[in-house]
CSV table of C-alpha atoms in Angstrom, one decimal:
chain,number,residue,atom,x,y,z
A,1,MET,CA,155.4,-88.6,165.9
A,2,THR,CA,158.0,-91.2,164.6
A,3,ALA,CA,158.2,-91.2,160.8
A,4,PHE,CA,157.7,-94.5,159.2
A,5,SER,CA,160.3,-94.1,156.6
A,6,LEU,CA,163.4,-93.0,158.8
A,7,GLU,CA,165.6,-95.3,160.3
A,8,PRO,CA,166.8,-95.0,164.3
A,9,GLU,CA,169.9,-93.4,163.1
A,10,GLN,CA,168.1,-90.8,160.9
A,11,LEU,CA,166.1,-90.1,163.8
A,12,ALA,CA,168.9,-89.7,166.3
A,13,TRP,CA,170.8,-87.5,163.7
A,14,CYS,CA,167.8,-85.0,163.6
A,15,GLU,CA,167.8,-84.8,167.4
A,16,GLU,CA,171.5,-84.2,167.2
A,17,LEU,CA,171.2,-81.6,164.5
A,18,ARG,CA,168.5,-79.7,166.7
A,19,ALA,CA,170.5,-79.8,169.6
A,20,LEU,CA,173.6,-78.3,167.6
A,21,ALA,CA,171.7,-75.8,166.0
A,22,ALA,CA,170.2,-74.4,169.7
A,23,GLU,CA,173.5,-74.6,171.4
A,24,ARG,CA,176.0,-73.7,168.9
A,25,LEU,CA,174.2,-72.0,165.7
A,26,LEU,CA,171.4,-69.9,167.6
A,27,PRO,CA,173.6,-67.8,169.5
A,28,LEU,CA,175.6,-66.8,166.5
A,29,ALA,CA,172.5,-66.0,164.3
A,30,GLY,CA,171.4,-63.8,167.4
A,31,LYS,CA,174.8,-61.6,166.8
A,32,GLY,CA,174.1,-61.1,163.1
A,33,GLU,CA,172.8,-58.1,161.6
A,34,PRO,CA,169.5,-58.5,159.7
A,35,GLY,CA,169.8,-58.3,155.8
A,36,ARG,CA,173.7,-59.1,155.9
A,37,VAL,CA,175.5,-62.4,155.3
A,38,ASN,CA,176.4,-63.8,158.8
A,39,ARG,CA,179.9,-65.1,158.0
A,40,PRO,CA,180.5,-66.5,161.5
A,41,LEU,CA,177.4,-68.5,161.0
A,42,VAL,CA,178.3,-69.8,157.9
A,43,ALA,CA,181.8,-70.9,159.1
A,44,GLU,CA,180.4,-72.7,162.2
A,45,LEU,CA,178.2,-74.8,159.8
A,46,GLY,CA,181.3,-75.6,157.9
A,47,ALA,CA,183.1,-76.3,161.2
A,48,LEU,CA,180.3,-78.7,162.2
A,49,GLY,CA,180.7,-80.7,159.1
A,50,LEU,CA,177.3,-79.5,157.7
A,51,LEU,CA,178.3,-77.8,154.8
A,52,PRO,CA,180.3,-80.5,152.9
A,53,ARG,CA,177.3,-82.8,153.6
A,54,LEU,CA,175.5,-80.3,150.8
A,55,PHE,CA,177.5,-82.1,148.2
A,56,THR,CA,177.8,-85.8,149.5
A,57,SER,CA,174.0,-86.2,150.9
A,58,GLY,CA,170.8,-87.2,148.9
A,59,ALA,CA,167.7,-85.0,148.6
A,60,LEU,CA,166.6,-86.8,151.6
A,61,ASP,CA,169.4,-86.0,153.8
A,62,LEU,CA,169.3,-82.3,152.7
A,63,CYS,CA,165.6,-82.4,153.9
A,64,LEU,CA,166.3,-83.7,157.2
A,65,MET,CA,169.0,-81.2,157.6
A,66,ARG,CA,167.1,-78.3,156.7
A,67,GLU,CA,163.8,-79.4,158.8
A,68,SER,CA,165.9,-80.1,161.7
A,69,LEU,CA,168.0,-76.8,161.6
A,70,ALA,CA,164.5,-74.8,161.2
A,71,ARG,CA,163.0,-76.0,164.1
A,72,ALA,CA,165.6,-74.5,166.2
A,73,CYS,CA,167.5,-71.8,164.1
A,74,THR,CA,166.1,-70.4,160.9
A,75,GLU,CA,169.0,-68.3,160.1
A,76,ALA,CA,171.5,-71.4,160.4
A,77,GLU,CA,169.0,-73.6,158.1
A,78,THR,CA,168.9,-70.2,155.4
A,79,ALA,CA,172.7,-69.9,155.7
A,80,LEU,CA,173.2,-73.9,154.8
A,81,ALA,CA,170.6,-73.9,152.0
A,82,LEU,CA,171.9,-70.9,150.3
A,83,GLN,CA,175.4,-72.5,150.1
A,84,GLY,CA,174.2,-75.4,148.6
A,85,LEU,CA,171.7,-73.6,146.2
A,86,GLY,CA,174.7,-71.4,144.9
A,87,ALA,CA,177.1,-74.0,144.6
A,88,HIS,CA,175.3,-77.1,143.6
A,89,PRO,CA,175.5,-76.3,140.1
A,90,VAL,CA,179.6,-76.0,140.5
A,91,HIS,CA,179.3,-79.4,142.0
A,92,ALA,CA,177.1,-81.0,139.4
A,93,HIS,CA,178.2,-79.2,136.3
A,94,GLY,CA,181.6,-77.6,137.0
A,95,THR,CA,184.9,-78.5,135.6
A,96,GLU,CA,187.8,-80.0,137.7
A,97,ALA,CA,189.3,-76.5,138.2
A,98,GLN,CA,186.4,-74.9,139.0
A,99,ARG,CA,185.3,-77.4,141.7
A,100,ALA,CA,188.9,-77.7,143.0
A,101,ARG,CA,189.1,-73.8,143.6
A,102,TRP,CA,185.3,-73.2,145.1
A,103,LEU,CA,184.0,-76.3,146.6
A,104,PRO,CA,186.6,-76.5,149.5
A,105,ARG,CA,186.0,-73.0,150.2
A,106,VAL,CA,182.2,-73.2,150.1
A,107,SER,CA,182.4,-76.2,152.3
A,108,ASP,CA,184.4,-74.7,155.0
A,109,GLY,CA,182.2,-71.7,154.9
A,110,SER,CA,184.9,-69.2,153.8
A,111,ALA,CA,183.5,-68.5,150.7
A,112,VAL,CA,179.5,-67.6,150.3
A,113,ALA,CA,177.7,-68.7,147.2
A,114,ALA,CA,174.6,-67.3,145.5
A,115,PHE,CA,172.4,-68.4,143.0
A,116,ALA,CA,171.3,-65.7,140.4
A,117,LEU,CA,168.5,-66.6,138.3
A,118,SER,CA,165.7,-64.0,139.1
A,119,GLU,CA,165.6,-60.6,137.3
A,120,PRO,CA,163.4,-57.7,137.5
A,121,GLY,CA,161.2,-58.7,134.5
A,122,ALA,CA,161.6,-62.5,135.0
A,123,GLY,CA,161.2,-63.9,138.2
A,124,SER,CA,158.6,-66.9,138.1
A,125,ASP,CA,158.9,-67.2,134.2
A,126,ALA,CA,162.7,-68.0,134.4
A,127,ALA,CA,162.9,-68.8,130.6
A,128,ALA,CA,162.1,-65.1,129.4
A,129,LEU,CA,165.2,-63.9,131.5
A,130,ALA,CA,166.7,-61.0,129.6
A,131,LEU,CA,170.6,-60.7,131.2
A,132,ARG,CA,172.8,-60.6,127.7
A,133,ALA,CA,175.9,-62.8,127.2
A,134,GLU,CA,177.2,-60.8,124.3
A,135,PRO,CA,180.0,-62.4,122.4
A,136,ASP,CA,183.4,-61.1,123.1
A,137,GLY,CA,186.0,-62.8,121.0
A,138,ARG,CA,186.3,-66.3,120.1
A,139,SER,CA,185.3,-68.0,123.4
A,140,GLY,CA,184.3,-65.3,125.6
A,141,TRP,CA,181.2,-62.9,126.5
A,142,ARG,CA,180.3,-59.7,128.3
A,143,LEU,CA,177.5,-60.0,130.5
A,144,THR,CA,175.3,-56.9,130.4
A,145,GLY,CA,172.0,-56.5,132.4
A,146,GLU,CA,170.4,-57.0,136.0
A,147,LYS,CA,169.5,-59.6,138.4
A,148,CYS,CA,167.1,-59.1,141.4
A,149,TRP,CA,165.8,-60.8,144.5
A,150,ILE,CA,169.3,-62.8,144.8
A,151,SER,CA,170.0,-64.3,148.4
A,152,ASN,CA,173.4,-63.5,149.8
A,153,ALA,CA,173.8,-60.7,147.4
A,154,PRO,CA,175.7,-58.4,147.0
A,155,GLU,CA,178.1,-59.8,149.6
A,156,ALA,CA,178.7,-63.3,148.2
A,157,ASP,CA,182.0,-64.4,146.8
A,158,LEU,CA,180.7,-66.3,144.0
A,159,TYR,CA,177.5,-66.3,141.8
A,160,THR,CA,176.0,-68.9,139.6
A,161,VAL,CA,174.7,-66.6,137.0
A,162,PHE,CA,172.1,-67.5,134.2
A,163,ALA,CA,172.1,-65.3,131.0
A,164,ARG,CA,170.8,-65.4,127.5
A,165,THR,CA,173.6,-66.4,125.0
A,166,THR,CA,171.0,-67.0,122.1
A,167,PRO,CA,168.6,-64.2,121.5
A,168,GLY,CA,165.0,-65.3,121.1
A,169,ALA,CA,165.6,-69.0,121.8
A,170,GLY,CA,163.5,-69.2,125.1
A,171,ALA,CA,164.6,-71.8,127.4
A,172,ARG,CA,167.2,-73.3,124.9
A,173,GLY,CA,169.2,-70.0,124.6
A,174,VAL,CA,170.4,-69.6,128.2
A,175,THR,CA,173.9,-70.2,129.6
A,176,ALA,CA,175.0,-70.8,133.1
A,177,PHE,CA,178.2,-69.2,134.2
A,178,LEU,CA,180.3,-69.2,137.5
A,179,VAL,CA,180.9,-65.5,138.1
A,180,PRO,CA,183.5,-64.4,141.1
A,181,ALA,CA,182.5,-61.3,143.0
A,182,ASP,CA,185.5,-59.5,141.9
A,183,ARG,CA,184.7,-59.6,138.1
A,184,PRO,CA,185.1,-55.9,136.8
A,185,GLY,CA,181.7,-54.3,135.9
A,186,LEU,CA,179.9,-56.5,138.7
A,187,THR,CA,178.1,-54.3,141.4
A,188,GLY,CA,175.3,-54.8,143.7
A,189,THR,CA,172.9,-53.4,146.3
A,190,PRO,CA,171.2,-54.7,149.2
A,191,LEU,CA,167.4,-54.8,149.2
A,192,ASP,CA,165.5,-54.2,152.5
A,193,MET,CA,163.1,-57.1,152.7
A,194,LEU,CA,160.6,-58.5,155.3
A,195,SER,CA,162.6,-61.5,156.4
A,196,PRO,CA,166.1,-60.9,157.9
A,197,HIS,CA,168.1,-62.8,155.5
A,198,PRO,CA,170.3,-61.0,152.8
A,199,VAL,CA,168.6,-60.1,149.3
A,200,GLY,CA,170.1,-57.8,146.9
A,201,ALA,CA,170.1,-56.6,143.4
A,202,LEU,CA,173.0,-57.2,140.9
A,203,ALA,CA,174.2,-54.9,138.0
A,204,PHE,CA,176.4,-56.4,135.0
A,205,ASP,CA,178.2,-53.8,133.1
A,206,ALA,CA,179.9,-55.8,130.5
A,207,VAL,CA,181.2,-57.9,132.8
A,208,PRO,CA,183.8,-60.5,131.2
A,209,VAL,CA,183.4,-64.2,131.4
A,210,GLY,CA,185.1,-67.0,129.0
A,211,ALA,CA,184.7,-70.7,128.2
A,212,ASP,CA,186.3,-71.5,131.6
A,213,ASP,CA,183.4,-69.8,133.4
A,214,VAL,CA,180.7,-71.8,131.9
A,215,LEU,CA,178.8,-74.5,134.3
A,216,GLY,CA,177.7,-77.2,131.7
A,217,ASP,CA,177.1,-76.7,128.1
A,218,VAL,CA,176.4,-73.3,126.1
A,219,ASP,CA,172.8,-72.6,125.5
A,220,ARG,CA,171.9,-75.4,128.1
A,221,GLY,CA,171.9,-73.6,131.2
A,222,PHE,CA,168.2,-74.0,132.0
A,223,ARG,CA,168.8,-77.5,132.2
A,224,VAL,CA,171.4,-76.6,135.5
A,225,ALA,CA,168.9,-74.3,136.7
A,226,MET,CA,165.9,-76.7,136.7
A,227,GLY,CA,168.1,-79.5,137.9
A,228,THR,CA,169.1,-77.6,141.0
A,229,LEU,CA,165.6,-76.5,141.7
A,230,ASN,CA,164.4,-80.2,141.3
A,231,LEU,CA,166.6,-81.1,144.2
A,232,PHE,CA,166.2,-78.1,146.4
A,233,ARG,CA,162.3,-77.8,145.9
A,234,PRO,CA,161.5,-80.7,148.4
A,235,SER,CA,164.0,-79.3,150.8
A,236,VAL,CA,162.5,-75.8,150.8
A,237,GLY,CA,159.4,-77.9,151.8
A,238,ALA,CA,161.4,-79.2,154.4
A,239,PHE,CA,162.5,-75.7,155.8
A,240,ALA,CA,158.7,-75.1,156.1
A,241,VAL,CA,157.9,-78.3,157.6
A,242,GLY,CA,160.5,-77.5,160.3
A,243,MET,CA,159.0,-73.9,161.1
A,244,ALA,CA,155.4,-75.5,161.2
A,245,ARG,CA,156.7,-78.1,163.6
A,246,ALA,CA,158.4,-75.3,165.8
A,247,ALA,CA,155.1,-73.4,165.6
A,248,LEU,CA,153.1,-76.3,166.8
A,249,ASP,CA,155.3,-77.2,169.5
A,250,ALA,CA,155.3,-73.5,170.8
A,251,THR,CA,151.5,-73.8,170.7
A,252,LEU,CA,151.3,-76.9,172.4
A,253,ALA,CA,153.4,-75.6,175.2
A,254,HIS,CA,151.1,-72.4,175.3
A,255,THR,CA,147.8,-73.9,175.2
A,256,ARG,CA,148.5,-76.5,178.1
A,257,ALA,CA,150.0,-73.6,180.2
A,258,ARG,CA,147.8,-70.7,179.6
A,259,HIS,CA,144.4,-70.9,181.8
A,260,ALA,CA,141.5,-69.0,180.6
A,261,PHE,CA,137.7,-69.4,181.1
A,262,GLY,CA,138.0,-71.8,184.1
A,263,GLY,CA,140.9,-74.1,182.7
A,264,PRO,CA,143.8,-74.5,180.3
A,265,LEU,CA,143.1,-73.5,176.5
A,266,SER,CA,144.0,-76.9,175.5
A,267,ASP,CA,140.5,-78.1,177.2
A,268,LEU,CA,138.7,-75.7,174.9
A,269,GLN,CA,137.3,-78.0,171.8
A,270,THR,CA,137.7,-75.0,169.6
A,271,VAL,CA,141.4,-74.6,170.4
A,272,SER,CA,142.1,-78.2,170.6
A,273,HIS,CA,140.5,-78.9,167.2
A,274,GLN,CA,142.9,-75.9,165.7
A,275,VAL,CA,146.0,-77.6,167.2
A,276,ALA,CA,144.8,-81.1,166.0
A,277,GLU,CA,144.3,-79.5,162.4
A,278,MET,CA,147.9,-77.9,162.4
A,279,ALA,CA,149.3,-81.2,163.5
A,280,LEU,CA,147.4,-83.0,160.6
A,281,ARG,CA,148.4,-80.7,157.9
A,282,THR,CA,152.1,-80.5,159.1
A,283,GLU,CA,152.5,-84.3,159.3
A,284,ALA,CA,151.0,-84.5,155.9
A,285,ALA,CA,153.3,-82.1,154.4
A,286,ARG,CA,156.2,-83.7,156.0
A,287,LEU,CA,155.4,-87.1,154.6
A,288,MET,CA,155.1,-85.4,151.1
A,289,VAL,CA,158.4,-83.8,151.5
A,290,TYR,CA,160.1,-87.2,152.4
A,291,ALA,CA,158.4,-88.9,149.4
A,292,ALA,CA,159.5,-86.1,146.8
A,293,ALA,CA,163.1,-86.5,148.3
A,294,THR,CA,163.2,-90.5,148.0
A,295,ALA,CA,161.7,-90.3,144.6
A,296,TYR,CA,164.8,-87.9,143.7
A,297,ASP,CA,167.3,-90.2,145.3
A,298,ALA,CA,165.8,-93.0,143.2
A,299,GLY,CA,166.0,-91.4,140.3
A,300,ALA,CA,162.1,-91.7,139.6
A,301,PRO,CA,160.8,-90.2,136.4
A,302,ASP,CA,158.4,-88.0,138.1
A,303,VAL,CA,160.4,-86.0,140.3
A,304,PRO,CA,159.3,-82.4,138.8
A,305,GLY,CA,155.9,-83.3,139.8
A,306,ARG,CA,156.7,-84.4,143.0
A,307,ALA,CA,159.1,-81.6,143.9
A,308,ALA,CA,156.6,-78.9,143.4
A,309,MET,CA,153.6,-80.7,145.1
A,310,ALA,CA,155.9,-80.9,148.0
A,311,LYS,CA,157.0,-77.3,148.0
A,312,LEU,CA,153.7,-76.4,147.4
A,313,LEU,CA,151.9,-78.2,150.2
A,314,ALA,CA,154.4,-77.7,152.7
A,315,THR,CA,154.9,-73.8,152.1
A,316,GLU,CA,151.1,-73.3,152.3
A,317,THR,CA,150.8,-75.7,155.2
A,318,ALA,CA,153.5,-73.7,157.4
A,319,GLN,CA,151.7,-70.4,156.5
A,320,TYR,CA,148.4,-71.7,157.8
A,321,VAL,CA,150.2,-73.3,161.0
A,322,VAL,CA,152.3,-70.2,161.9
A,323,ASP,CA,149.1,-68.1,161.5
A,324,ARG,CA,146.9,-70.4,163.7
A,325,ALA,CA,149.9,-70.5,166.2
A,326,VAL,CA,149.8,-66.5,166.4
A,327,GLN,CA,146.0,-66.6,166.8
A,328,LEU,CA,146.2,-69.0,169.7
A,329,HIS,CA,149.0,-67.3,171.3
A,330,GLY,CA,147.1,-63.7,170.9
A,331,ALA,CA,149.1,-60.3,171.4
A,332,ARG,CA,152.3,-61.7,173.0
A,333,ALA,CA,153.1,-63.6,169.7
A,334,LEU,CA,153.1,-60.2,167.7
A,335,ARG,CA,155.9,-58.8,170.2
A,336,ARG,CA,159.4,-58.3,168.5
A,337,GLY,CA,161.8,-61.1,169.8
A,338,HIS,CA,158.8,-63.7,170.2
A,339,LEU,CA,159.5,-66.9,168.3
A,340,LEU,CA,156.2,-66.9,166.5
A,341,GLU,CA,156.9,-63.0,165.3
A,342,HIS,CA,160.0,-64.3,163.9
A,343,LEU,CA,158.5,-67.1,162.2
A,344,TYR,CA,155.6,-65.1,160.8
A,345,ARG,CA,158.1,-62.9,159.0
A,346,GLU,CA,160.2,-66.0,158.0
A,347,VAL,CA,157.5,-68.1,156.7
A,348,ARG,CA,156.1,-65.9,153.9
A,349,ALA,CA,159.1,-65.8,151.5
A,350,PRO,CA,159.2,-69.7,150.7
A,351,ARG,CA,155.7,-69.3,148.9
A,352,VAL,CA,157.6,-67.0,146.5
A,353,TYR,CA,161.0,-68.2,145.9
A,354,GLU,CA,162.4,-71.1,143.9
A,355,GLY,CA,159.0,-70.7,142.2
A,356,ALA,CA,155.9,-69.4,143.5
A,357,SER,CA,152.9,-71.5,144.6
A,358,GLU,CA,151.1,-70.7,141.4
A,359,VAL,CA,154.2,-71.9,139.6
A,360,GLN,CA,154.1,-75.0,141.4
A,361,ARG,CA,150.4,-75.6,140.3
A,362,ASP,CA,151.5,-75.0,136.7
A,363,ILE,CA,154.4,-77.6,136.9
A,364,ILE,CA,152.1,-80.2,138.5
A,365,ALA,CA,149.3,-79.6,136.1
A,366,LYS,CA,151.7,-79.8,133.0
A,367,GLU,CA,153.6,-83.0,134.4
A,368,LEU,CA,150.1,-84.7,134.9
A,369,PHE,CA,148.9,-83.9,131.2
A,370,ARG,CA,152.4,-84.8,129.9
A,371,THR,CA,152.5,-88.2,131.4
A,372,ARG,CA,148.9,-88.9,130.3
A,373,ASP,CA,149.8,-88.1,126.9
A,374,THR,CA,152.8,-90.4,127.2
A,375,THR,CA,151.1,-93.5,128.6
A,376,GLY,CA,147.3,-92.8,127.4
A,377,THR,CA,146.4,-93.5,131.2
A,378,GLU,CA,145.8,-91.5,134.1
A,379,ALA,CA,149.0,-90.7,136.3
A,380,ALA,CA,149.4,-90.0,140.0
A,381,PRO,CA,152.6,-89.2,141.5
């Protein structure tokens, strides 16, 4: 289907991205080690000019990149997204010196970035984080505590770290720091996860940071985190839509070619109706993702609610579509190395990270009631 909101140039670019992913990125992804950062893949994303676009593109372009790459190579999509998530706070809130040191290296793929927000006791409730930033001199702190479920850890070269600078202040007492991986006292361990991407835990043992490491303002780091997530949540939805479309493409090909009960599976109404439902939900999710991204680019006031809706609908849809695709393919889809076996492992995590589905529903409800309280009328994104 042709997206009503996309120009011919955008559609052509999406086709080009899918071709590049299949021809240049997928072979490199296949050589990577599960659970480890694939540095050749990251470097190729830089060589193709995709990483620099993370810092020059709007939300819609970010969604188009993630959706297009995901249809052909989920590993490349995730490597791209993690570079953006980890370094966007530096791009948006960093000093001139911070940007000059790190953004060129992130853009060419020679430095790997990570976004360190979640903790063992503060995942979805990000305002409850407990990593302590204890004063050390006039303009310095020592970071003590843990981070967990951090993508690209412990192999990243730089971390955007959120720590508590004012105890008992909730979201108002959090500061964002840019922490290079070679800081003394910073260690990490990899975690063995369902999906093949690198995820780890970090331990901070009095890690020194100073005023030059602050991203944005002291005690205003929660704004840095939420601003980053508002940009990336629709594009998580785009990642999910890309996986759903890949599963749908595979299902269309399989049900046409596979014969049973006297004809192709696609002739069976019970099969064709399932395929129709898969397509319907995927298209609805795609349009909501594009709408949320367009709202972000336009500076609309309802971005948090739209971003939450887009992520929620798209990730839940992708889970449904991939599951249906597996069911229609049968046992062959569960064999190691099959596209759907890969997607089945990939599709589960986006419903949890960057705010679980339950958190997205909470955001949506709060935004609806907040808007009604402000205007006195019903509000719909």
